[in-house]
Amino acid sequence: MSPRPAPIRLSHVRLVYEGDVVALDDVSLEVARAERVCVLGANGSGKSTLASVICGLLAPDGGEVELVGERVCADGRPDLEAYRRARRSLGLVFQNPDDQIVTSVVEDDVAFGPENLGLPREEIAARVARELHRVALDDYAKADPSRLSGGQKQRVAIAGALAMEPAVLVFDEPGSLLDVRGRAAILRVMGRLAKAGTTLVHVTHFMEEAVDADRVIVLDHGRVALEGTPDEVFARGAELIELGLEAPFAARLSQRLGLPWTCSEQGVVDELCTLGTVPNVQKSLTDGCPQHIKDVHELGTVPNVQVEHASFSYSGRSQALEDVSLEILEGTSTAIVGQTGSGKSTLLRLLCGLEVPDSGRIVVAGNDTSTRRGRKAVRRVIGYVMQHPERQLFAETVEKDVAFGPRNLHLSEGEVTRRVDAALELVGLSERRDASPFTLSGGQRRLCALAGILAMEPEVLILDEPTAGLDPRGRAMLRRVLARLRERGITLVQVTHSMEDAARSDRVIALDQSRLVAAGTPREVFSPANERRLVQSGLGIPRSLRVARELERRGWPALGEPLTTDELVGAICAKGTAPFPQSGGELSGA
């Protein structure tokens, strides 16, 4: 019997968007049945376009495409009937769940795909219940998706795709809005689907998510730049950096410590415990393993934001925030962390005066948000960067987009020009001021939107998941900008699912199930006393701290509280040897 054909076959595919933007350029690719392929690449490299071609949403301008046994496109000419047949076996989870949710009830949305397949009512009901349970949304079956958090919406979209039981399932950045636990759960689901015979294509900017794939493909300007197993691709660190990417944390750590190359944190720990020392420790020390990398800032002493016993609930839903009290000091950076649906975005809306607490009060820069006048004053001093701020770009040029806000304040042209120049200089886009914002890379569009808010000269800048959807280069660029703002005395408040970003802040606020569970410096919040609660809340602790504690548990001397890779490397190099190395054990706190 002849082998079954590969469910995905692309041959010399080329796709050009309007304006002669080449999104895919001579891409040839074959994915076997039950293979798990991870697609990486910088923003604008063509990943989402490739995902759309594979799931039958886009037909290329040239080349051939065969999907689940159907030759859907030949020489750039689509066969519409073949596409219609193929799409019954293809599934896609979009990067933004709002592009995928179509109904006003969660269970109806999950049922939408199976209903269009003409399945019996009993089968549809069984699939809906099964997939809602798989993404931990059993209690939200009757909820309105528009009232859910971004992460909860993403889980609704994932459940809807799984309910169709596709032969090929494409995930386009499914974890960009999810917490640590949510991303881990999706990866476990992918593993089970692959074992059950589903072909998976996973687009992501999280390098760690590619480690368990069968194959990794790296795109650059629409072309396949690298391809191979995760170990093969991530061993080419210099090339990855040139492509705007990075190796996973464990791979970078093993390289810096002179250990055998591995993409596994557990592998790094096992190797150190087996050796009981760091290879070439003197060289490591002289190459720069400082014990105290993190700058120590003199924190402000004046509260810029005060939240006093604030509670809030949306109409017809349980409380989104319950009896939350906290202070944010002037000129500091604060990270707000919490599992999906814990109340983070709600807290931001309250701080911005977009919502008013049902009880308690919020004061920002001396303005009480309970009054209309107070809310108006708050909006003058706060800049709010929403999730996906680049979607608010609209003008012909970067300069006009950034100038829109200041002009609406009826400032003089001289003052508008001064603010625009300063904002563009700060975000590094001065040389792109005459370009269309829509020709910028993903990271640059995010910075352009941020510049428009900075041109309003806010005292407090509030950001909701500012690095979501950005590649490693874009995330690094944004972090540098935020560091410069912090140096200028602007109070920064950001919601993040990255414990590494939280560890870089002056203070961390942790929410769980609408309540405040921890607040303080990163070392206080990520202390051993809080670790179990953070893990139970779906957060975990920074990777460096997780590795340090596992090493200590297995016999290494106390390594302190290393919150960054630099601090961990410095602590390990300073200790040099482990007097009581032990083998076995697994990392906890993921």
Coordinates of C-alpha atoms in Angstrom, one line a residue:
M1 CA 0.0 0.0 0.0
S2 CA 1.4 3.4 -1.0
P3 CA 2.1 5.9 1.9
R4 CA -0.5 8.6 2.6
P5 CA 0.4 11.9 1.0
A6 CA 1.7 14.7 3.2
P7 CA -1.3 16.9 4.3
I8 CA 0.7 20.1 3.5
R9 CA 2.8 20.6 0.4
L10 CA 3.9 24.0 -0.9
S11 CA 6.1 24.3 -3.9
H12 CA 7.8 27.6 -4.9
V13 CA 5.0 29.6 -3.4
R14 CA 5.1 33.4 -3.9
L15 CA 2.6 35.9 -2.5
V16 CA 2.6 39.7 -3.0
Y17 CA 0.4 42.1 -1.1
E18 CA -0.9 45.4 -2.6
G19 CA 2.0 47.9 -2.9
D20 CA 4.4 45.2 -4.2
V21 CA 5.1 44.0 -0.6
V22 CA 6.5 40.5 -1.0
A23 CA 5.2 38.4 1.9
L24 CA 6.3 34.9 0.7
D25 CA 9.1 34.4 -1.8
D26 CA 9.8 31.0 -3.3
V27 CA 8.7 29.0 -0.3
S28 CA 8.7 25.2 -0.6
L29 CA 7.6 23.2 2.3
E30 CA 6.2 19.7 3.1
V31 CA 4.7 18.8 6.5
A32 CA 4.1 15.1 7.2
R33 CA 1.0 13.7 8.9
A34 CA 1.1 14.1 12.7
E35 CA 4.3 16.3 12.4
R36 CA 4.6 19.2 14.8
V37 CA 6.3 22.2 13.0
C38 CA 7.1 25.5 14.7
V39 CA 7.5 28.6 12.5
L40 CA 9.7 31.4 13.9
G41 CA 10.7 34.7 12.5
A42 CA 10.9 38.4 13.2
N43 CA 7.8 40.6 12.8
G44 CA 7.1 41.0 9.1
S45 CA 9.0 37.9 8.1
G46 CA 5.9 36.3 6.6
K47 CA 4.8 33.9 9.4
S48 CA 1.1 34.8 9.5
T49 CA 0.9 34.9 5.8
L50 CA 2.3 31.4 5.6
A51 CA -0.2 30.3 8.3
S52 CA -3.0 31.7 6.2
V53 CA -1.8 29.9 3.0
I54 CA -1.5 26.6 4.9
C55 CA -5.1 26.8 6.3
G56 CA -6.6 27.8 3.0
L57 CA -7.4 31.5 3.8
L58 CA -5.0 32.9 1.2
A59 CA -4.2 31.7 -2.3
P60 CA -0.6 32.5 -3.5
D61 CA 0.2 34.5 -6.6
G62 CA 2.6 31.8 -7.8
G63 CA 3.6 28.2 -7.1
E64 CA 1.6 25.2 -6.1
V65 CA -0.3 24.3 -2.9
E66 CA -1.7 20.9 -1.9
L67 CA -3.7 20.7 1.3
V68 CA -5.1 17.5 2.8
G69 CA -4.9 15.7 -0.5
E70 CA -6.5 18.5 -2.5
R71 CA -4.6 20.4 -5.1
V72 CA -6.0 23.8 -4.2
C73 CA -3.6 26.1 -6.2
A74 CA -1.5 25.5 -9.3
D75 CA 0.7 28.1 -11.0
G76 CA -0.9 30.7 -8.9
R77 CA -4.5 29.8 -10.0
P78 CA -6.8 28.8 -7.2
D79 CA -9.3 25.9 -7.5
L80 CA -12.2 27.3 -5.4
E81 CA -14.0 24.0 -5.2
A82 CA -10.9 22.2 -4.0
Y83 CA -10.4 24.9 -1.4
R84 CA -13.9 24.4 -0.2
R85 CA -13.4 20.7 0.3
A86 CA -10.0 21.1 1.9
R87 CA -11.2 23.7 4.5
R88 CA -13.4 21.1 6.1
S89 CA -10.2 19.5 7.5
L90 CA -8.3 22.7 8.2
G91 CA -8.3 24.8 11.4
L92 CA -6.7 28.1 12.4
V93 CA -6.4 29.9 15.7
F94 CA -5.7 33.6 15.0
Q95 CA -3.3 35.8 16.9
N96 CA -6.1 38.1 17.9
P97 CA -9.2 36.2 19.2
D98 CA -11.5 39.2 18.3
D99 CA -10.9 38.3 14.6
Q100 CA -12.3 34.9 15.2
I101 CA -15.2 35.2 17.7
V102 CA -18.5 35.5 15.9
T103 CA -21.3 35.1 18.5
S104 CA -22.4 36.6 21.8
V105 CA -22.4 33.4 23.8
V106 CA -19.2 31.3 24.5
E107 CA -20.8 27.9 23.9
D108 CA -22.4 29.1 20.7
D109 CA -19.1 30.3 19.4
V110 CA -17.4 26.9 20.1
A111 CA -20.4 25.2 18.3
F112 CA -20.2 27.5 15.2
G113 CA -17.6 25.4 13.3
P114 CA -19.2 21.9 14.0
E115 CA -22.6 23.3 13.1
N116 CA -21.2 24.4 9.7
L117 CA -19.9 20.9 9.2
G118 CA -23.5 19.7 9.5
L119 CA -22.8 17.4 12.5
P120 CA -25.7 15.9 14.6
R121 CA -26.8 18.1 17.5
E122 CA -25.7 15.5 20.1
E123 CA -22.2 15.3 18.6
I124 CA -21.9 19.1 18.6
A125 CA -22.9 19.4 22.3
A126 CA -20.4 16.7 23.2
R127 CA -17.6 18.5 21.4
V128 CA -18.5 21.9 22.9
A129 CA -18.5 20.4 26.4
R130 CA -15.2 18.6 25.8
E131 CA -13.3 21.5 24.4
L132 CA -14.6 24.0 27.0
H133 CA -13.3 21.7 29.6
R134 CA -10.0 21.3 27.8
V135 CA -9.4 25.1 27.9
A136 CA -10.8 25.4 31.5
L137 CA -13.8 27.5 30.5
D138 CA -16.6 25.2 31.8
D139 CA -18.0 28.0 34.0
Y140 CA -18.1 30.5 31.1
A141 CA -20.3 28.5 28.7
K142 CA -23.1 31.1 28.9
A143 CA -20.9 34.1 29.1
D144 CA -20.6 36.9 26.5
P145 CA -17.2 36.7 24.9
S146 CA -16.9 40.4 24.6
R147 CA -16.9 40.7 28.4
L148 CA -14.0 38.2 28.8
S149 CA -10.3 39.1 29.2
G150 CA -8.0 38.9 26.2
G151 CA -6.6 35.6 27.4
Q152 CA -10.1 34.1 28.0
K153 CA -11.1 35.1 24.5
Q154 CA -8.1 33.3 23.1
R155 CA -9.1 30.1 24.9
V156 CA -12.6 30.4 23.4
A157 CA -11.0 30.7 19.9
I158 CA -8.8 27.7 20.6
A159 CA -11.8 25.6 21.8
G160 CA -13.7 26.5 18.7
A161 CA -10.9 25.4 16.4
L162 CA -10.4 22.1 18.4
A163 CA -14.1 21.4 18.2
M164 CA -13.9 20.9 14.5
E165 CA -11.3 18.1 14.9
P166 CA -9.3 19.2 11.9
A167 CA -6.6 17.1 10.3
V168 CA -4.4 20.1 10.1
L169 CA -4.4 22.8 12.8
V170 CA -2.5 26.1 12.5
F171 CA -1.8 28.1 15.7
D172 CA -0.8 31.7 15.0
E173 CA 0.7 33.1 18.2
P174 CA -1.9 31.4 20.4
G175 CA -0.1 32.2 23.7
S176 CA 0.5 35.9 23.1
L177 CA -2.2 36.9 25.5
L178 CA -2.1 33.9 27.9
D179 CA -0.4 33.6 31.2
V180 CA 2.4 31.0 32.0
R181 CA -0.1 28.3 32.9
G182 CA -2.3 29.0 29.9
R183 CA 0.7 28.7 27.5
A184 CA 1.8 25.5 29.1
A185 CA -1.7 24.1 28.8
I186 CA -1.8 24.9 25.1
L187 CA 1.5 23.2 24.6
R188 CA 0.3 20.1 26.4
V189 CA -2.8 20.1 24.1
M190 CA -0.6 20.3 21.1
G191 CA 1.5 17.4 22.2
R192 CA -1.7 15.2 22.7
L193 CA -3.1 16.3 19.3
A194 CA 0.2 15.4 17.5
K195 CA 0.2 12.0 19.2
A196 CA -3.4 11.5 18.1
G197 CA -2.4 12.1 14.4
T198 CA -3.2 15.9 14.0
T199 CA -0.7 17.8 11.9
L200 CA 0.3 21.0 13.7
V201 CA 1.9 24.2 12.5
H202 CA 2.7 26.6 15.3
V203 CA 3.7 30.2 14.8
T204 CA 5.3 31.8 17.8
H205 CA 7.6 34.4 19.2
F206 CA 8.3 32.4 22.3
M207 CA 11.5 30.5 21.6
E208 CA 10.9 28.1 24.5
E209 CA 7.6 27.0 22.8
A210 CA 9.6 25.6 19.8
V211 CA 11.8 23.2 21.9
D212 CA 9.3 20.3 21.8
A213 CA 8.5 20.6 18.0
D214 CA 9.6 18.0 15.6
R215 CA 11.0 20.7 13.2
V216 CA 11.7 24.4 13.4
I217 CA 11.4 26.7 10.3
V218 CA 12.8 30.3 10.5
L219 CA 11.5 32.8 8.0
D220 CA 13.2 36.0 6.9
H221 CA 11.6 38.4 4.5
G222 CA 9.3 35.8 3.2
R223 CA 12.0 33.1 2.6
V224 CA 13.0 30.0 4.6
A225 CA 16.3 31.1 6.3
L226 CA 16.8 28.1 8.6
E227 CA 15.3 24.7 9.0
G228 CA 16.0 21.7 11.2
T229 CA 15.4 20.1 14.6
P230 CA 15.1 22.6 17.5
D231 CA 18.7 21.7 18.6
E232 CA 20.0 22.2 15.1
V233 CA 18.4 25.6 14.6
F234 CA 19.0 27.0 18.1
A235 CA 22.7 26.0 17.9
R236 CA 23.1 28.7 15.3
G237 CA 22.9 31.5 17.8
A238 CA 24.7 34.2 15.7
E239 CA 22.5 33.7 12.7
L240 CA 19.4 33.8 14.9
I241 CA 20.5 37.2 16.3
E242 CA 21.0 38.5 12.8
L243 CA 17.4 37.4 12.0
G244 CA 16.1 39.3 15.1
L245 CA 15.6 36.2 17.2
E246 CA 17.3 34.5 20.1
A247 CA 18.0 31.0 21.4
P248 CA 15.8 29.7 24.3
F249 CA 16.9 30.7 27.9
A250 CA 18.4 27.3 28.6
A251 CA 20.5 27.3 25.4
R252 CA 21.8 30.8 26.2
L253 CA 22.6 29.8 29.8
S254 CA 24.4 26.6 28.8
Q255 CA 26.5 28.5 26.3
R256 CA 27.5 31.3 28.8
L257 CA 28.5 28.6 31.4
G258 CA 30.6 26.6 28.9
L259 CA 28.3 23.6 29.2
P260 CA 27.3 21.2 26.4
W261 CA 24.6 22.9 24.3
T262 CA 21.0 22.1 25.4
C263 CA 17.6 23.7 25.1
S264 CA 16.5 22.1 28.4
E265 CA 16.6 23.9 31.7
Q266 CA 16.6 20.5 33.4
G267 CA 19.6 19.6 31.2
V268 CA 21.6 22.6 32.5
V269 CA 20.8 21.7 36.1
D270 CA 21.7 18.0 35.5
E271 CA 25.0 18.9 33.9
L272 CA 26.0 21.3 36.7
C273 CA 25.2 18.8 39.3
T274 CA 27.1 16.1 37.5
L275 CA 30.2 18.2 37.1
G276 CA 29.9 19.9 40.4
T277 CA 31.7 22.9 38.8
V278 CA 31.6 25.4 36.0
P279 CA 33.9 24.7 33.1
N280 CA 36.6 27.4 32.7
V281 CA 35.2 29.2 35.7
Q282 CA 38.1 31.8 35.7
K283 CA 37.4 32.6 32.1
S284 CA 33.7 33.0 32.9
L285 CA 34.5 35.4 35.7
T286 CA 36.7 37.6 33.5
D287 CA 34.2 37.5 30.7
G288 CA 31.8 39.3 32.8
C289 CA 29.7 37.4 35.4
P290 CA 28.8 40.3 37.7
Q291 CA 26.9 39.3 40.8
H292 CA 24.8 42.4 40.8
I293 CA 23.6 43.3 37.3
K294 CA 20.3 45.0 38.2
D295 CA 20.6 48.7 38.8
V296 CA 19.5 49.9 42.2
H297 CA 17.2 52.9 41.7
E298 CA 16.3 55.4 44.4
L299 CA 12.6 54.8 44.6
G300 CA 10.2 57.7 44.8
T301 CA 8.5 58.4 48.1
V302 CA 5.4 60.3 46.9
P303 CA 2.4 58.1 45.9
N304 CA 1.3 59.0 42.4
V305 CA -1.5 56.4 42.4
Q306 CA -3.5 55.3 45.4
V307 CA -6.1 52.5 45.3
E308 CA -8.1 52.2 48.5
H309 CA -10.3 49.1 49.0
A310 CA -11.5 49.2 45.4
S311 CA -14.0 46.6 44.1
F312 CA -15.6 46.4 40.7
S313 CA -17.8 44.1 38.7
Y314 CA -19.1 44.2 35.2
S315 CA -22.8 44.0 34.6
G316 CA -24.2 40.5 35.2
R317 CA -20.8 39.0 36.2
S318 CA -18.9 38.1 39.3
Q319 CA -16.4 40.7 40.7
A320 CA -13.5 41.6 38.5
L321 CA -11.7 43.2 41.4
E322 CA -12.4 42.7 45.1
D323 CA -11.1 45.0 47.9
V324 CA -7.8 45.9 46.3
S325 CA -5.5 48.4 48.0
L326 CA -2.1 49.5 46.7
E327 CA 0.1 52.5 46.1
I328 CA 2.3 53.3 43.1
L329 CA 5.1 55.8 43.9
E330 CA 6.0 58.7 41.6
G331 CA 8.8 58.0 39.1
T332 CA 8.8 54.2 39.7
S333 CA 8.1 51.3 37.4
T334 CA 5.5 48.8 38.4
A335 CA 4.6 45.4 36.9
I336 CA 1.1 44.0 37.4
V337 CA 1.0 40.2 37.0
G338 CA -1.7 37.6 37.4
Q339 CA -3.3 34.7 35.5
T340 CA -5.7 35.3 32.7
G341 CA -8.9 36.9 34.0
S342 CA -7.4 37.9 37.4
G343 CA -8.4 41.5 37.0
K344 CA -5.3 43.1 35.6
S345 CA -6.9 44.9 32.6
T346 CA -9.8 45.9 34.8
L347 CA -7.4 47.5 37.3
L348 CA -5.8 49.5 34.4
R349 CA -9.2 50.8 33.2
L350 CA -10.0 51.9 36.8
L351 CA -6.6 53.7 37.0
C352 CA -7.3 55.5 33.7
G353 CA -10.7 56.7 34.9
L354 CA -12.5 54.6 32.1
E355 CA -14.4 52.8 34.9
V356 CA -15.4 53.8 38.4
P357 CA -15.1 51.4 41.3
D358 CA -18.3 50.1 42.8
S359 CA -16.8 50.7 46.2
G360 CA -13.6 52.2 47.5
R361 CA -11.7 54.9 45.7
I362 CA -8.9 55.6 43.3
V363 CA -6.7 58.8 43.4
V364 CA -4.3 59.6 40.5
A365 CA -2.0 62.6 40.8
G366 CA -4.3 64.0 43.5
N367 CA -7.5 63.5 41.4
D368 CA -10.3 61.3 42.7
T369 CA -11.8 59.3 39.8
S370 CA -15.2 59.1 41.5
T371 CA -16.1 62.6 40.1
R372 CA -16.5 63.5 36.5
R373 CA -14.0 66.4 37.0
G374 CA -11.5 64.0 38.6
R375 CA -11.7 61.5 35.7
K376 CA -11.2 64.3 33.2
A377 CA -8.1 65.5 35.1
V378 CA -6.8 61.9 35.3
R379 CA -7.0 61.5 31.6
R380 CA -4.8 64.5 31.1
V381 CA -2.0 63.1 33.2
I382 CA -2.2 59.4 32.1
G383 CA -1.1 57.9 28.9
Y384 CA -2.8 54.5 28.2
V385 CA -1.2 52.1 25.8
M386 CA -3.8 49.4 25.1
Q387 CA -3.2 45.9 23.9
H388 CA -2.3 46.1 20.2
P389 CA -1.9 49.9 20.2
E390 CA -0.7 49.8 16.6
R391 CA -4.3 49.2 15.5
Q392 CA -5.0 52.9 16.3
L393 CA -2.6 54.1 13.6
F394 CA -4.4 55.8 10.8
A395 CA -2.5 58.7 9.3
E396 CA -0.5 59.0 6.0
T397 CA 2.8 59.4 7.8
V398 CA 4.4 58.6 11.1
E399 CA 4.8 62.3 11.8
K400 CA 1.1 63.1 11.2
D401 CA 0.0 60.1 13.4
V402 CA 2.2 61.2 16.3
A403 CA 1.0 64.9 15.9
F404 CA -2.7 64.0 16.1
G405 CA -3.0 64.1 19.9
P406 CA -1.1 67.3 20.5
R407 CA -3.0 69.1 17.7
N408 CA -6.3 68.1 19.4
L409 CA -5.0 69.9 22.5
H410 CA -5.0 73.1 20.3
L411 CA -1.3 73.7 21.0
S412 CA 0.7 76.0 18.8
E413 CA 2.4 74.5 15.7
G414 CA 5.8 75.1 17.3
E415 CA 4.8 73.2 20.4
V416 CA 3.3 70.4 18.4
T417 CA 6.6 70.1 16.4
R418 CA 8.7 70.1 19.6
R419 CA 6.6 67.3 21.1
V420 CA 6.6 65.2 17.9
D421 CA 10.4 65.6 17.5
A422 CA 11.0 64.6 21.1
A423 CA 8.7 61.6 21.0
L424 CA 10.1 60.3 17.7
E425 CA 13.7 60.8 19.0
L426 CA 12.8 58.9 22.2
V427 CA 11.5 55.8 20.3
G428 CA 14.1 55.9 17.6
L429 CA 11.8 56.7 14.7
S430 CA 13.1 60.2 13.7
E431 CA 14.4 58.9 10.4
R432 CA 11.0 57.3 9.5
R433 CA 8.9 60.3 10.2
D434 CA 7.8 60.6 6.5
A435 CA 7.1 56.9 6.1
S436 CA 3.7 55.4 6.2
P437 CA 3.1 53.8 9.6
F438 CA 1.8 50.7 7.7
T439 CA 5.2 50.1 6.1
L440 CA 6.9 49.8 9.5
S441 CA 7.8 46.5 11.1
G442 CA 5.5 45.2 13.9
G443 CA 7.9 46.5 16.6
Q444 CA 8.2 49.9 14.9
R445 CA 4.4 50.2 14.6
R446 CA 4.1 49.5 18.3
L447 CA 6.7 52.2 19.0
C448 CA 5.0 54.7 16.6
A449 CA 1.7 54.2 18.5
L450 CA 3.6 54.7 21.8
A451 CA 5.2 57.9 20.4
G452 CA 1.7 59.3 19.8
I453 CA 0.9 58.8 23.4
L454 CA 4.3 60.2 24.6
A455 CA 3.7 63.3 22.6
M456 CA 0.8 64.1 25.0
E457 CA 3.5 64.2 27.7
P458 CA 1.8 62.1 30.4
E459 CA 3.0 61.9 34.0
V460 CA 1.9 58.3 34.2
L461 CA 2.2 55.8 31.4
I462 CA 0.1 52.7 31.7
L463 CA 0.7 49.8 29.3
D464 CA -1.4 46.6 28.9
E465 CA 0.8 43.8 27.7
P466 CA 3.1 46.1 25.6
T467 CA 5.3 43.2 24.4
A468 CA 2.6 40.9 23.3
G469 CA 3.0 39.8 19.7
L470 CA 6.5 41.3 19.4
D471 CA 9.6 39.3 18.3
P472 CA 12.7 39.3 20.6
R473 CA 14.2 42.3 18.8
G474 CA 11.0 44.3 19.1
R475 CA 10.7 43.4 22.8
A476 CA 14.3 44.5 23.5
M477 CA 13.6 47.8 21.6
L478 CA 10.5 48.5 23.6
R479 CA 12.3 47.7 26.9
R480 CA 15.0 50.2 26.1
V481 CA 12.4 52.9 25.4
L482 CA 10.7 52.2 28.7
A483 CA 14.0 52.3 30.6
R484 CA 14.7 55.8 29.1
L485 CA 11.2 56.9 30.2
R486 CA 11.9 55.6 33.7
E487 CA 15.1 57.6 33.8
R488 CA 13.1 60.7 32.8
G489 CA 10.9 60.3 35.9
I490 CA 7.8 59.1 34.2
T491 CA 5.8 56.7 36.4
L492 CA 5.4 53.4 34.5
V493 CA 2.7 50.8 35.1
Q494 CA 2.6 47.7 32.9
V495 CA 0.5 44.5 32.8
T496 CA 2.7 41.6 31.8
H497 CA 2.7 37.8 31.7
S498 CA 6.5 37.8 31.6
M499 CA 8.0 37.1 35.0
E500 CA 11.3 38.3 33.5
D501 CA 9.8 41.7 32.6
A502 CA 8.3 41.9 36.1
A503 CA 11.7 41.2 37.6
R504 CA 13.1 44.2 35.9
S505 CA 10.6 46.5 37.5
D506 CA 10.9 48.5 40.8
R507 CA 7.8 46.9 42.2
V508 CA 5.5 44.0 41.4
I509 CA 1.8 43.7 42.1
A510 CA 0.3 40.2 41.8
L511 CA -3.4 39.5 41.4
D512 CA -5.2 36.2 41.7
Q513 CA -9.0 35.7 41.3
S514 CA -9.7 39.4 41.5
R515 CA -7.7 39.9 44.7
L516 CA -4.3 41.3 45.6
V517 CA -2.1 38.4 46.8
A518 CA 1.4 40.1 46.8
A519 CA 3.0 43.5 46.4
G520 CA 6.5 44.7 46.9
T521 CA 9.9 44.7 45.2
P522 CA 10.6 41.8 42.8
R523 CA 12.8 40.0 45.5
E524 CA 9.9 40.3 48.0
V525 CA 7.2 39.1 45.6
F526 CA 9.3 36.3 44.2
S527 CA 10.6 35.2 47.7
P528 CA 10.3 31.6 48.8
A529 CA 7.4 32.6 51.0
N530 CA 5.3 33.5 48.0
E531 CA 6.6 31.0 45.5
R532 CA 4.0 28.3 46.1
R533 CA 1.1 30.8 45.8
L534 CA 2.5 32.2 42.6
V535 CA 2.8 28.8 41.1
Q536 CA -0.7 27.9 42.1
S537 CA -1.9 31.1 40.6
G538 CA -0.5 30.1 37.2
L539 CA 2.4 32.6 37.3
G540 CA 5.5 30.9 38.5
I541 CA 8.8 32.7 39.1
P542 CA 11.6 34.0 36.7
R543 CA 13.5 31.2 35.0
S544 CA 16.8 32.3 36.5
L545 CA 15.4 32.1 40.0
R546 CA 13.8 28.7 39.2
V547 CA 17.2 27.2 38.1
A548 CA 19.0 28.7 41.1
R549 CA 16.6 27.1 43.6
E550 CA 16.8 23.7 41.9
L551 CA 20.6 23.8 42.1
E552 CA 20.4 24.7 45.8
R553 CA 17.9 21.9 46.4
R554 CA 20.4 19.5 44.8
G555 CA 23.4 20.5 46.8
W556 CA 24.8 23.7 45.4
P557 CA 25.7 26.5 47.8
A558 CA 23.1 29.3 48.3
L559 CA 23.0 31.4 45.1
G560 CA 21.0 34.2 46.5
E561 CA 18.0 35.6 44.6
P562 CA 19.1 35.9 40.9
L563 CA 16.2 37.4 39.0
T564 CA 18.0 37.8 35.6
T565 CA 20.3 35.6 33.5
D566 CA 23.2 37.9 34.2
E567 CA 22.7 37.6 38.0
L568 CA 22.4 33.8 37.7
V569 CA 25.5 33.4 35.7
G570 CA 27.4 35.7 38.1
A571 CA 26.2 33.8 41.1
I572 CA 27.1 30.4 39.6
C573 CA 30.5 31.6 38.5
A574 CA 31.2 33.1 41.9
K575 CA 30.5 29.8 43.7
G576 CA 32.4 27.8 41.2
T577 CA 31.8 24.3 42.6
A578 CA 29.0 22.4 44.3
P579 CA 30.2 20.5 47.4
F580 CA 27.3 18.0 47.4
P581 CA 26.1 17.5 43.8
Q582 CA 23.1 15.3 43.6
S583 CA 21.4 13.7 40.5
G584 CA 17.8 13.4 39.7
G585 CA 14.8 15.7 40.3
E586 CA 12.8 18.0 38.1
L587 CA 12.4 21.7 38.0
S588 CA 9.3 23.1 39.7
G589 CA 7.6 26.5 39.4
A590 CA 7.1 26.4 35.6

